[in-house]
Each structure stands twice: as C-alpha cells, then as structure tokens.
C-alpha cells in the first residue's frame, strides 16, 4: 500500500499496527558510468518488488532521495544533506508517524552514507519516547540483511557492497542499460584495508579517482536480476518478522 495514494480519513482508519516503511537513498556521483540517481533507482526497485509481494499488509512512504552524501561532494552533481541535518529530517519523519499513531516504523536504506545518521535516529527517537513499550523502530540497509547473493549466482565475484561496482552496475544494467556508460576502460579500484577493524574517516577522493570502488567491468544484467531477487527476499523476510512481532517484547 502506498502512502501517497491514500487520503487522510483512510490513514486515520488504518490499524496502527501496520508497518510503515520509509525508503531512503541518495542522489550522488556513481563513477563515470552510472547515473547520479543510482541508489534511489535501486532502492525504489526493491520497494516495488517487495510491495508487490506484501500488498496491503505494509504501508510504504515515498522514497526520500536526499541522503547524506558529504563524502562525495568533490564530484559534480552530488547533492547532500549534511549528517546533522539528515538526522533531524529522519527523526522528524518518525515523530510525524508516531503522532499519527503508528508503532512499527522501518527505514529501508539504500545508501551507505545514511547508515550512521539513520542508526542514530532510531536510537534518539527511542530515548525520547522512553515511557512507551509498544514502539518498534528499525533501520535496515538492503544489502546487509544476511543474503549472500553469490550463493544464488556463483559468477558474482564481489563479496560486499562497493560503489558503482560489480553489484550496483549489474542492477542498473538490469533496470536501465541505456543509462550505463562504457565499462571497458574502467580500472578496478580495490576495496583496500584502511586500518580495519578500526573505522577511518574518509572522503571518496581518498579511495578512488574515477569515483567507483570495485570492478564494474564484471557487471551483467543477469547478475543484477539475481541481486534484486536476493535483496528483495531479505526485505520481505524482515517485514514478515515486523508483522509477526507481538507488539511489546524485545525479541522479534
Ligand atoms: Zn550506490
């Protein structure tokens, strides 16, 4: 069910235990070969597939295309809400829907730069409503839900999400091949190991000249379809858990 299609009396009449999903993504540079809207297109496609499966059991807000992309600002075209601004925007969305009476609120994320502010948002909003025992506030990034796409599609080389990489380029090839630039000349940009397991502050320029991280030359539309299938399945499984939650306990 799509929030944008309903009117307020219909929203008012909904059972407030329905999960509300806020898809969040970005508009930012994706190397010299993928469109700026890559993360929003990919997250939107996963939402489309998941919504088809779950029908009226879940309410989907429209995708928020503005994300925290400060690290990509050296590349033209990138648009970013700075992290503290973004934190307030996400917090405001949750507060709006808590005010409207909803209790199960889920961010479905499609951009790495949104992870820190998104997790901070669900933490802060929970503290703010500490007298409530009936709130479920979740933040989930679609490629981090446990799926191992290479088990479905053994030709996949990559084992983690990169940037405008084998995975993302494959999915855009599946969705909109006309928007994918020539891949033949693109160098492989290794993930590297920046003092792991410590977390290092970085800007994209620290890691890549062309803007991608990974090897886009490995991309195919068939791999893209396999990735969409695995990631959509993971999101459906998560939302089924949210639907099954008993409304009060820690375990879900
Ligand atoms: Zn991306």
Coordinates of N, CA and C and ligand atoms in Angstrom, one line a residue:
X1 N 0.8 -1.2 0.0 CA 0.0 0.0 0.0 C 0.9 1.2 0.0
X2 N 0.5 2.2 -0.8 CA 1.4 3.4 -1.0 C 0.7 4.6 -0.2
X3 N 1.5 5.1 0.7 CA 1.0 6.3 1.5 C 0.5 7.4 0.6
X4 N 1.3 7.7 -0.5 CA 1.0 8.8 -1.3 C -0.4 8.7 -2.1
X5 N -0.9 7.5 -2.2 CA -2.2 7.3 -2.9 C -3.4 7.4 -2.0
X6 N -3.2 7.5 -0.6 CA -4.3 7.5 0.3 C -4.7 8.9 0.7
X7 N -5.9 9.0 1.2 CA -6.3 10.3 1.8 C -6.3 10.2 3.3
X8 N -6.5 11.3 4.0 CA -6.3 11.3 5.5 C -7.3 10.4 6.2
X9 N -8.6 10.4 5.8 CA -9.5 9.5 6.5 C -9.2 8.1 6.4
X10 N -8.6 7.7 5.2 CA -8.2 6.3 5.1 C -7.0 6.0 6.0
X11 N -6.1 7.0 6.1 CA -4.9 6.8 7.0 C -5.4 6.7 8.4
X12 N -6.4 7.5 8.8 CA -6.9 7.5 10.2 C -7.5 6.2 10.5
X13 N -8.2 5.6 9.5 CA -8.9 4.3 9.7 C -8.0 3.1 9.7
X14 N -6.8 3.2 9.3 CA -5.9 2.0 9.3 C -5.6 1.5 10.7
X15 N -5.5 0.2 10.8 CA -5.0 -0.4 12.0 C -3.5 0.1 12.2
X16 N -3.2 0.7 13.4 CA -2.0 1.4 13.5 C -0.8 0.4 13.8
X17 N -1.1 -0.9 13.8 CA 0.0 -1.9 13.9 C 0.6 -2.2 12.5
X18 N 0.0 -1.6 11.5 CA 0.6 -1.8 10.1 C 2.1 -1.3 10.1
X19 N 3.0 -2.0 9.6 CA 4.4 -1.5 9.5 C 4.4 -0.3 8.5
X20 N 5.1 0.7 8.8 CA 5.3 1.8 7.9 C 6.8 1.8 7.4
X21 N 7.0 1.8 6.1 CA 8.4 1.7 5.6 C 8.7 3.0 5.0
X22 N 9.9 3.6 5.4 CA 10.4 4.8 4.7 C 11.6 4.4 3.9
X23 N 11.5 4.3 2.6 CA 12.7 4.0 1.8 C 13.5 5.3 1.7
X24 N 14.8 5.1 2.0 CA 15.7 6.3 1.9 C 17.0 6.0 1.1
X25 N 17.4 6.9 0.3 CA 18.5 6.6 -0.6 C 19.3 7.9 -0.8
X26 N 19.7 8.2 -2.0 CA 20.6 9.4 -2.3 C 20.6 9.8 -3.7
X27 N 21.2 11.0 -4.0 CA 21.5 11.4 -5.4 C 22.9 11.9 -5.3
X28 N 23.8 11.1 -5.9 CA 25.3 11.4 -5.7 C 26.0 10.7 -6.8
X29 N 27.3 11.1 -7.0 CA 28.1 10.6 -8.1 C 28.2 9.1 -7.9
X30 N 28.1 8.4 -9.0 CA 28.4 6.9 -9.1 C 29.3 6.6 -10.2
X31 N 30.5 7.2 -10.1 CA 31.6 6.9 -11.1 C 31.2 7.6 -12.4
X32 N 32.1 7.4 -13.4 CA 31.8 8.0 -14.7 C 30.9 7.2 -15.5
X33 N 30.3 6.1 -15.0 CA 29.5 5.2 -15.9 C 28.1 5.0 -15.4
X34 N 27.7 5.4 -14.1 CA 26.3 5.2 -13.6 C 25.7 6.6 -13.3
X35 N 24.3 6.6 -13.4 CA 23.6 7.9 -13.1 C 23.7 8.3 -11.7
X36 N 23.5 9.6 -11.4 CA 23.5 10.1 -10.1 C 22.4 9.4 -9.2
X37 N 21.3 9.0 -9.9 CA 20.2 8.5 -9.1 C 20.3 7.0 -8.8
X38 N 21.4 6.5 -9.0 CA 21.6 5.0 -8.8 C 21.0 4.5 -7.6
X39 N 21.4 5.0 -6.4 CA 20.9 4.4 -5.1 C 19.4 4.5 -5.0
X40 N 18.8 5.6 -5.5 CA 17.4 5.8 -5.4 C 16.7 4.8 -6.4
X41 N 17.2 4.6 -7.6 CA 16.6 3.7 -8.5 C 16.7 2.3 -8.0
X42 N 17.8 1.9 -7.4 CA 17.9 0.5 -6.9 C 17.0 0.3 -5.7
X43 N 17.0 1.2 -4.7 CA 16.1 1.1 -3.6 C 14.7 1.1 -4.0
X44 N 14.3 1.9 -5.0 CA 13.0 2.0 -5.5 C 12.5 0.7 -6.1
X45 N 13.4 0.1 -6.8 CA 13.1 -1.2 -7.5 C 12.9 -2.3 -6.4
X46 N 13.7 -2.3 -5.4 CA 13.4 -3.3 -4.3 C 12.1 -3.0 -3.6
X47 N 11.8 -1.8 -3.4 CA 10.5 -1.5 -2.8 C 9.4 -1.9 -3.7
X48 N 9.5 -1.7 -5.0 CA 8.5 -2.1 -6.0 C 8.2 -3.6 -5.9
X49 N 9.3 -4.4 -5.8 CA 9.2 -5.8 -5.8 C 8.6 -6.3 -4.4
X50 N 9.0 -5.7 -3.4 CA 8.5 -6.0 -2.0 C 7.1 -5.7 -1.9
X51 N 6.7 -4.5 -2.3 CA 5.3 -4.0 -2.2 C 4.4 -5.0 -3.0
X52 N 4.8 -5.4 -4.1 CA 4.0 -6.4 -4.9 C 3.7 -7.7 -4.1
X53 N 4.7 -8.1 -3.3 CA 4.6 -9.3 -2.5 C 3.7 -9.1 -1.3
X54 N 3.8 -7.9 -0.6 CA 3.2 -7.8 0.7 C 1.8 -7.1 0.6
X55 N 1.5 -6.5 -0.6 CA 0.2 -5.9 -0.8 C -0.2 -4.9 0.3
X56 N -1.4 -5.1 0.9 CA -1.9 -4.1 1.8 C -1.5 -4.3 3.2
X57 N -0.5 -5.2 3.4 CA -0.1 -5.5 4.8 C 1.0 -4.5 5.3
X58 N 1.5 -3.8 4.4 CA 2.6 -2.8 4.8 C 2.3 -1.5 4.0
X59 N 2.6 -0.4 4.7 CA 2.4 1.0 4.2 C 3.8 1.5 3.8
X60 N 3.9 1.9 2.5 CA 5.2 2.4 2.0 C 5.1 4.0 1.8
X61 N 6.0 4.7 2.5 CA 6.1 6.1 2.2 C 6.9 6.3 0.9
X62 N 6.7 7.4 0.2 CA 7.6 7.7 -1.0 C 9.0 7.7 -0.6
X63 N 9.9 7.3 -1.6 CA 11.3 7.2 -1.3 C 11.9 8.7 -1.1
X64 N 12.7 8.8 -0.1 CA 13.4 10.1 0.2 C 14.7 10.0 -0.6
X65 N 14.8 10.8 -1.6 CA 16.0 10.7 -2.5 C 17.2 11.6 -2.0
X66 N 16.9 12.5 -1.0 CA 18.0 13.3 -0.5 C 18.7 12.5 0.7
X67 N 20.0 12.2 0.6 CA 20.6 11.5 1.7 C 21.9 12.2 2.1
X68 N 22.6 11.6 3.0 CA 23.8 12.2 3.5 C 25.0 11.7 2.6
X69 N 25.4 12.6 1.7 CA 26.5 12.2 0.7 C 27.6 13.2 0.8
X70 N 27.9 13.7 2.0 CA 29.0 14.7 2.1 C 30.3 14.2 1.5
X71 N 30.6 12.9 1.7 CA 31.9 12.4 1.3 C 32.1 12.4 -0.2
X72 N 31.0 12.5 -1.0 CA 31.1 12.5 -2.4 C 31.1 13.9 -3.0
X73 N 31.1 15.0 -2.2 CA 30.8 16.3 -2.7 C 31.9 16.9 -3.6
X74 N 33.1 16.2 -3.7 CA 34.1 16.6 -4.6 C 33.8 16.3 -6.0
X75 N 32.7 15.5 -6.2 CA 32.3 15.1 -7.6 C 31.0 15.9 -8.0
X76 N 31.1 16.5 -9.1 CA 29.9 17.4 -9.5 C 28.6 16.6 -9.6
X77 N 27.6 17.3 -9.2 CA 26.2 16.7 -9.3 C 25.7 16.1 -8.0
X78 N 26.7 15.8 -7.1 CA 26.3 15.2 -5.8 C 25.5 16.3 -5.0
X79 N 24.4 15.8 -4.4 CA 23.5 16.6 -3.5 C 23.5 16.0 -2.2
X80 N 23.7 16.7 -1.1 CA 23.8 16.1 0.2 C 23.1 16.9 1.3
X81 N 22.4 16.2 2.2 CA 22.0 16.8 3.5 C 23.1 16.5 4.4
X82 N 23.8 17.5 5.0 CA 24.8 17.2 6.0 C 24.3 16.3 7.1
X83 N 25.2 15.5 7.7 CA 24.7 14.5 8.7 C 23.8 14.9 9.8
X84 N 24.0 16.1 10.3 CA 23.1 16.5 11.4 C 21.8 17.0 10.9
X85 N 21.8 17.6 9.7 CA 20.5 18.0 9.1 C 19.7 16.7 8.8
X86 N 20.4 15.7 8.2 CA 19.7 14.5 7.8 C 19.1 13.8 9.1
X87 N 19.9 13.8 10.1 CA 19.4 13.2 11.4 C 18.1 13.8 11.8
X88 N 18.0 15.1 11.7 CA 16.8 15.8 12.0 C 15.6 15.5 11.1
X89 N 15.9 15.4 9.8 CA 14.9 15.0 8.8 C 14.3 13.6 9.1
X90 N 15.2 12.7 9.4 CA 14.8 11.3 9.6 C 14.0 11.2 11.0
X91 N 14.5 12.0 12.0 CA 13.8 12.0 13.3 C 12.5 12.6 13.1
X92 N 12.3 13.6 12.3 CA 11.0 14.3 12.1 C 10.0 13.3 11.4
X93 N 10.5 12.5 10.5 CA 9.6 11.5 9.8 C 9.1 10.6 10.9
X94 N 9.9 10.1 11.7 CA 9.4 9.1 12.8 C 8.5 9.8 13.7
X95 N 8.8 11.0 14.1 CA 7.9 11.8 15.1 C 6.6 12.0 14.4
X96 N 6.5 12.4 13.1 CA 5.2 12.6 12.4 C 4.4 11.3 12.5
X97 N 5.0 10.2 12.3 CA 4.2 8.9 12.2 C 3.9 8.4 13.6
X98 N 4.7 8.7 14.6 CA 4.3 8.4 16.0 C 3.1 9.2 16.4
X99 N 3.1 10.5 16.0 CA 2.0 11.4 16.3 C 0.7 10.9 15.6
X100 N 0.8 10.3 14.4 CA -0.3 9.8 13.7 C -0.8 8.4 14.3
X101 N 0.0 7.9 15.3 CA -0.5 6.7 16.0 C 0.2 5.4 15.5
X102 N 1.1 5.5 14.6 CA 1.8 4.2 14.1 C 2.9 3.8 15.0
X103 N 3.1 2.5 15.1 CA 4.1 2.0 16.1 C 5.2 1.2 15.5
X104 N 5.1 0.7 14.3 CA 6.2 -0.1 13.7 C 6.7 0.7 12.5
X105 N 7.9 1.3 12.7 CA 8.4 2.2 11.7 C 9.8 1.7 11.3
X106 N 9.9 1.6 10.0 CA 11.1 0.9 9.4 C 11.8 1.8 8.4
X107 N 13.0 2.2 8.5 CA 13.8 2.8 7.4 C 14.4 1.7 6.6
X108 N 14.1 1.7 5.3 CA 14.7 0.8 4.4 C 15.7 1.6 3.6
X109 N 17.0 1.3 3.9 CA 18.1 2.2 3.4 C 18.8 1.6 2.1
X110 N 19.1 2.5 1.2 CA 19.9 2.1 0.0 C 21.1 2.9 -0.2
X111 N 21.7 3.5 0.8 CA 22.9 4.3 0.6 C 23.8 4.2 1.9
X112 N 25.1 3.8 1.7 CA 26.0 3.7 2.9 C 26.1 4.9 3.8
X113 N 26.1 6.1 3.2 CA 26.3 7.3 4.0 C 25.1 7.6 4.9
X114 N 24.0 6.9 4.7 CA 22.9 7.1 5.6 C 22.9 6.3 6.8
X115 N 23.9 5.3 6.9 CA 23.8 4.4 8.0 C 24.0 5.0 9.4
X116 N 25.1 5.8 9.5 CA 25.3 6.4 10.8 C 24.2 7.3 11.3
X117 N 23.8 8.3 10.5 CA 22.7 9.1 10.9 C 21.4 8.3 11.1
X118 N 21.2 7.3 10.3 CA 19.9 6.5 10.4 C 19.9 5.7 11.7
X119 N 21.0 5.1 12.0 CA 21.0 4.3 13.3 C 20.9 5.3 14.5
X120 N 21.6 6.4 14.4 CA 21.5 7.4 15.5 C 20.0 7.9 15.6
X121 N 19.3 8.0 14.5 CA 17.9 8.5 14.6 C 17.0 7.5 15.4
X122 N 17.1 6.2 15.1 CA 16.2 5.3 15.8 C 16.6 5.2 17.3
X123 N 17.9 5.4 17.5 CA 18.4 5.4 18.9 C 17.8 6.6 19.7
X124 N 17.9 7.8 19.1 CA 17.4 9.0 19.7 C 15.9 9.1 19.9
X125 N 15.2 8.6 18.9 CA 13.7 8.7 19.0 C 13.2 7.7 20.0
X126 N 13.9 6.6 20.2 CA 13.5 5.6 21.2 C 13.7 6.2 22.6
X127 N 14.9 7.0 22.8 CA 15.1 7.6 24.1 C 14.0 8.6 24.4
X128 N 13.6 9.3 23.3 CA 12.7 10.4 23.5 C 11.3 9.9 23.9
X129 N 11.0 8.7 23.5 CA 9.6 8.1 23.9 C 9.8 6.9 24.9
X130 N 10.6 7.2 25.9 CA 11.0 6.0 26.8 C 9.9 5.5 27.6
X131 N 8.8 6.2 27.8 CA 7.7 5.6 28.5 C 6.9 4.7 27.7
X132 N 7.1 4.6 26.4 CA 6.3 3.7 25.5 C 6.9 2.3 25.5
X133 N 6.1 1.3 25.5 CA 6.6 -0.1 25.4 C 6.1 -0.7 24.1
X134 N 5.5 0.0 23.2 CA 4.9 -0.6 22.1 C 5.5 -0.1 20.7
X135 N 6.7 0.5 20.8 CA 7.3 1.1 19.6 C 8.3 0.1 19.1
X136 N 8.3 -0.1 17.7 CA 9.4 -0.8 17.1 C 10.0 0.1 16.0
X137 N 11.2 0.5 16.3 CA 11.9 1.5 15.4 C 13.1 0.8 14.8
X138 N 13.1 0.6 13.5 CA 14.2 -0.2 12.8 C 14.8 0.6 11.7
X139 N 16.1 0.3 11.5 CA 16.9 0.8 10.4 C 17.5 -0.4 9.7
X140 N 17.3 -0.5 8.4 CA 17.8 -1.7 7.7 C 18.4 -1.3 6.4
X141 N 19.6 -1.7 6.1 CA 20.2 -1.4 4.8 C 20.0 -2.7 3.9
X142 N 19.5 -2.6 2.7 CA 19.0 -3.8 2.0 C 20.1 -4.8 1.7
X143 N 21.3 -4.4 1.5 CA 22.4 -5.3 1.2 C 23.0 -5.9 2.4
X144 N 22.6 -5.5 3.6 CA 23.2 -6.0 4.9 C 22.2 -6.9 5.7
X145 N 21.3 -7.5 5.0 CA 20.2 -8.3 5.8 C 20.5 -9.8 5.8
X146 N 21.7 -10.2 5.4 CA 22.1 -11.6 5.6 C 22.2 -12.3 4.3
X147 N 21.6 -11.8 3.2 CA 21.6 -12.5 1.9 C 23.1 -12.7 1.4
X148 N 23.4 -13.8 0.8 CA 24.7 -14.0 0.2 C 24.5 -14.3 -1.3
X149 N 24.4 -13.2 -2.1 CA 24.0 -13.3 -3.5 C 24.8 -14.3 -4.3
X150 N 26.1 -14.4 -3.9 CA 27.0 -15.3 -4.7 C 26.6 -16.8 -4.6
X151 N 25.8 -17.1 -3.6 CA 25.3 -18.5 -3.5 C 24.2 -18.7 -4.5
X152 N 23.5 -17.7 -4.9 CA 22.4 -17.9 -5.9 C 23.1 -17.7 -7.3
X153 N 24.1 -16.9 -7.4 CA 24.7 -16.5 -8.7 C 26.2 -16.6 -8.5
X154 N 26.7 -17.8 -8.8 CA 28.1 -18.1 -8.5 C 29.1 -17.3 -9.3
X155 N 28.6 -16.7 -10.4 CA 29.5 -15.9 -11.2 C 29.8 -14.5 -10.6
X156 N 29.1 -14.2 -9.5 CA 29.4 -12.9 -8.8 C 30.8 -13.0 -8.1
X157 N 31.6 -12.1 -8.3 CA 33.0 -12.1 -7.7 C 33.0 -11.3 -6.4
X158 N 32.3 -10.2 -6.3 CA 32.4 -9.4 -5.2 C 31.7 -10.0 -4.0
X159 N 32.1 -9.8 -2.7 CA 31.5 -10.3 -1.5 C 31.0 -9.3 -0.6
X160 N 31.0 -8.0 -1.0 CA 30.5 -6.9 -0.2 C 30.0 -5.8 -1.2
X161 N 29.2 -4.9 -0.7 CA 28.8 -3.8 -1.5 C 29.9 -2.8 -1.6
X162 N 30.2 -2.4 -2.9 CA 31.2 -1.4 -3.1 C 30.5 -0.1 -3.5
X163 N 31.0 0.6 -4.5 CA 30.3 1.8 -5.0 C 30.4 1.8 -6.5
X164 N 29.3 1.9 -7.2 CA 29.2 1.8 -8.6 C 30.1 0.6 -9.1
X165 N 29.9 -0.5 -8.4 CA 30.8 -1.6 -8.5 C 30.2 -2.7 -9.4
X166 N 30.7 -4.0 -9.2 CA 30.0 -5.1 -9.9 C 28.5 -5.2 -9.6
X167 N 28.2 -5.0 -8.3 CA 26.8 -5.2 -7.9 C 25.9 -4.1 -8.4
X168 N 26.3 -2.8 -8.1 CA 25.4 -1.7 -8.4 C 25.3 -1.6 -10.0
X169 N 26.4 -1.8 -10.6 CA 26.4 -1.7 -12.1 C 25.5 -2.8 -12.7
X170 N 25.6 -4.0 -12.1 CA 24.7 -5.1 -12.6 C 23.3 -4.7 -12.5
X171 N 22.9 -4.2 -11.3 CA 21.5 -3.9 -11.1 C 21.0 -2.7 -12.0
X172 N 21.8 -1.7 -12.2 CA 21.4 -0.7 -13.2 C 21.3 -1.2 -14.6
X173 N 22.2 -2.2 -14.9 CA 22.2 -2.8 -16.3 C 20.8 -3.5 -16.4
X174 N 20.4 -4.1 -15.3 CA 19.1 -4.8 -15.4 C 17.9 -3.9 -15.5
X175 N 18.0 -2.7 -14.9 CA 16.9 -1.7 -14.9 C 16.9 -0.8 -16.0
X176 N 18.1 -0.2 -16.4 CA 18.1 0.9 -17.3 C 19.5 0.9 -18.0
X177 N 19.7 -0.2 -18.9 CA 21.0 -0.3 -19.6 C 21.4 0.9 -20.4
X178 N 20.4 1.7 -20.8 CA 20.7 2.9 -21.6 C 21.4 4.0 -20.8
X179 N 21.3 3.9 -19.4 CA 22.0 4.9 -18.6 C 23.4 4.5 -18.1
X180 N 23.8 3.3 -18.6 CA 25.2 2.8 -18.2 C 26.2 3.2 -19.3
X181 N 27.2 3.9 -18.8 CA 28.3 4.3 -19.7 C 29.2 3.2 -20.1
X182 N 30.1 3.4 -21.0 CA 31.0 2.3 -21.4 C 31.8 1.8 -20.2
X183 N 32.0 0.5 -20.1 CA 32.6 -0.1 -19.0 C 34.1 -0.6 -19.3
X184 N 34.4 -0.7 -20.6 CA 35.6 -1.4 -21.0 C 36.9 -0.8 -20.4
X185 N 36.9 0.5 -20.4 CA 38.1 1.2 -20.0 C 38.3 1.4 -18.5
X186 N 37.2 1.0 -17.7 CA 37.3 1.4 -16.3 C 38.2 0.5 -15.5
X187 N 39.1 1.1 -14.7 CA 40.0 0.3 -13.9 C 39.3 -0.3 -12.7
X188 N 39.9 -1.4 -12.2 CA 39.4 -2.0 -11.0 C 40.0 -1.1 -9.8
X189 N 39.1 -0.7 -8.9 CA 39.5 0.0 -7.7 C 39.3 -0.9 -6.5
X190 N 40.5 -1.4 -6.0 CA 40.3 -2.3 -4.9 C 39.7 -1.7 -3.6
X191 N 39.1 -2.5 -2.8 CA 38.5 -2.0 -1.6 C 39.5 -1.6 -0.6
X192 N 40.7 -2.3 -0.6 CA 41.8 -1.9 0.3 C 41.4 -2.3 1.8
X193 N 42.3 -1.9 2.7 CA 42.1 -2.2 4.1 C 42.6 -1.0 4.9
X194 N 41.7 -0.1 5.2 CA 42.1 1.2 5.8 C 42.1 1.0 7.3
X195 N 43.2 0.3 7.8 CA 43.3 0.2 9.3 C 42.2 -0.6 9.9
X196 N 41.5 -1.5 9.1 CA 40.4 -2.3 9.7 C 41.0 -3.2 10.8
X197 N 40.3 -3.4 11.9 CA 38.9 -3.2 12.1 C 38.6 -1.8 12.6
X198 N 39.5 -0.9 12.7 CA 39.2 0.5 13.1 C 38.3 1.1 12.0
X199 N 37.5 2.1 12.4 CA 36.8 2.9 11.4 C 37.5 4.2 11.1
X200 N 37.8 4.4 9.8 CA 38.6 5.6 9.4 C 37.7 6.6 8.8
X201 N 37.9 7.8 9.2 CA 37.1 8.9 8.5 C 37.7 9.0 7.0
X202 N 36.7 9.1 6.1 CA 37.2 9.2 4.7 C 36.3 10.1 3.8
X203 N 36.9 10.6 2.8 CA 36.2 11.2 1.7 C 36.4 10.3 0.5
X204 N 35.6 10.4 -0.5 CA 35.6 9.4 -1.6 C 37.0 9.6 -2.4
X205 N 37.5 10.8 -2.5 CA 38.7 11.1 -3.1 C 39.9 10.4 -2.5
X206 N 39.8 10.0 -1.2 CA 40.9 9.3 -0.6 C 41.1 7.9 -1.2
X207 N 40.0 7.4 -1.8 CA 40.0 6.0 -2.2 C 39.9 5.7 -3.7
X208 N 39.5 6.7 -4.5 CA 39.2 6.5 -5.9 C 39.3 7.7 -6.7
X209 N 40.0 7.7 -7.8 CA 40.0 8.8 -8.8 C 38.7 8.8 -9.6
X210 N 38.3 7.7 -10.3 CA 37.2 7.8 -11.1 C 35.8 7.8 -10.4
X211 N 35.8 7.5 -9.1 CA 34.6 7.6 -8.3 C 33.9 6.3 -7.9
X212 N 34.3 5.2 -8.6 CA 33.8 3.9 -8.2 C 34.8 3.2 -7.3
X213 N 34.2 2.2 -6.6 CA 35.1 1.3 -5.8 C 34.6 -0.1 -6.1
X214 N 35.5 -0.9 -6.6 CA 35.2 -2.3 -7.0 C 35.5 -2.4 -8.5
X215 N 34.9 -3.4 -9.1 CA 35.2 -3.7 -10.5 C 33.9 -3.7 -11.4
X216 N 33.5 -2.6 -11.9 CA 32.3 -2.5 -12.7 C 32.3 -3.3 -14.0
X217 N 33.5 -3.6 -14.5 CA 33.6 -4.4 -15.7 C 33.0 -5.8 -15.6
X218 N 32.9 -6.3 -14.4 CA 32.3 -7.6 -14.2 C 30.8 -7.7 -14.2
X219 N 30.2 -6.5 -14.4 CA 28.7 -6.4 -14.3 C 28.0 -7.0 -15.5
X220 N 26.9 -7.7 -15.2 CA 25.9 -8.1 -16.2 C 24.5 -8.0 -15.7
X221 N 23.6 -7.9 -16.6 CA 22.2 -7.7 -16.2 C 21.7 -9.0 -15.5
X222 N 22.2 -10.1 -15.9 CA 21.8 -11.4 -15.2 C 22.2 -11.4 -13.7
X223 N 23.4 -10.9 -13.5 CA 23.8 -10.8 -12.1 C 22.9 -9.8 -11.4
X224 N 22.5 -8.7 -12.1 CA 21.7 -7.7 -11.5 C 20.3 -8.3 -11.0
X225 N 19.7 -9.1 -11.9 CA 18.5 -9.8 -11.5 C 18.6 -10.6 -10.3
X226 N 19.7 -11.4 -10.2 CA 20.0 -12.3 -9.1 C 20.1 -11.4 -7.8
X227 N 20.8 -10.3 -7.9 CA 21.0 -9.4 -6.7 C 19.6 -8.9 -6.3
X228 N 18.8 -8.4 -7.2 CA 17.5 -7.9 -6.9 C 16.6 -9.0 -6.2
X229 N 16.7 -10.2 -6.7 CA 15.9 -11.3 -6.1 C 16.4 -11.6 -4.7
X230 N 17.7 -11.6 -4.4 CA 18.2 -11.9 -3.1 C 17.8 -10.8 -2.1
X231 N 18.1 -9.6 -2.5 CA 17.8 -8.4 -1.6 C 16.3 -8.3 -1.3
X232 N 15.5 -8.5 -2.4 CA 14.0 -8.3 -2.1 C 13.5 -9.4 -1.2
X233 N 14.1 -10.6 -1.4 CA 13.7 -11.7 -0.5 C 14.0 -11.4 1.0
X234 N 15.2 -10.8 1.2 CA 15.7 -10.4 2.5 C 14.7 -9.4 3.1
X235 N 14.3 -8.4 2.3 CA 13.5 -7.3 2.9 C 12.1 -7.9 3.2
X236 N 11.6 -8.8 2.3 CA 10.3 -9.4 2.6 C 10.4 -10.2 3.9
X237 N 11.4 -10.9 4.1 CA 11.6 -11.7 5.4 C 11.6 -10.8 6.6
X238 N 12.4 -9.7 6.5 CA 12.4 -8.8 7.6 C 11.0 -8.2 7.9
X239 N 10.3 -7.8 6.9 CA 9.0 -7.2 7.1 C 8.0 -8.2 7.6
X240 N 8.1 -9.5 7.2 CA 7.3 -10.6 7.8 C 7.6 -10.7 9.3
X241 N 8.8 -10.5 9.7 CA 9.1 -10.5 11.1 C 8.5 -9.3 11.9
X242 N 8.5 -8.2 11.2 CA 7.9 -7.0 11.8 C 6.4 -7.2 12.0
X243 N 5.8 -7.8 11.0 CA 4.3 -8.1 11.0 C 4.0 -9.1 12.1
X244 N 4.9 -10.1 12.4 CA 4.7 -11.1 13.4 C 5.0 -10.6 14.8
X245 N 5.7 -9.5 15.0 CA 6.0 -9.0 16.3 C 4.8 -8.9 17.2
X246 N 4.9 -9.3 18.5 CA 3.7 -9.3 19.3 C 3.4 -7.9 19.9
X247 N 4.2 -6.9 19.5 CA 3.8 -5.5 19.9 C 4.3 -5.1 21.2
X248 N 5.1 -5.9 21.9 CA 5.7 -5.5 23.2 C 7.0 -6.0 23.5
X249 N 7.4 -7.2 23.1 CA 8.6 -7.9 23.6 C 9.8 -7.4 22.8
X250 N 11.0 -7.6 23.5 CA 12.3 -7.3 22.9 C 12.5 -8.2 21.7
X251 N 12.2 -9.5 21.9 CA 12.6 -10.5 20.9 C 11.5 -10.4 19.7
X252 N 12.1 -10.5 18.6 CA 11.2 -10.4 17.4 C 11.7 -11.3 16.3
Ligands
LIG1 ZN1 25.3 3.4 -4.6

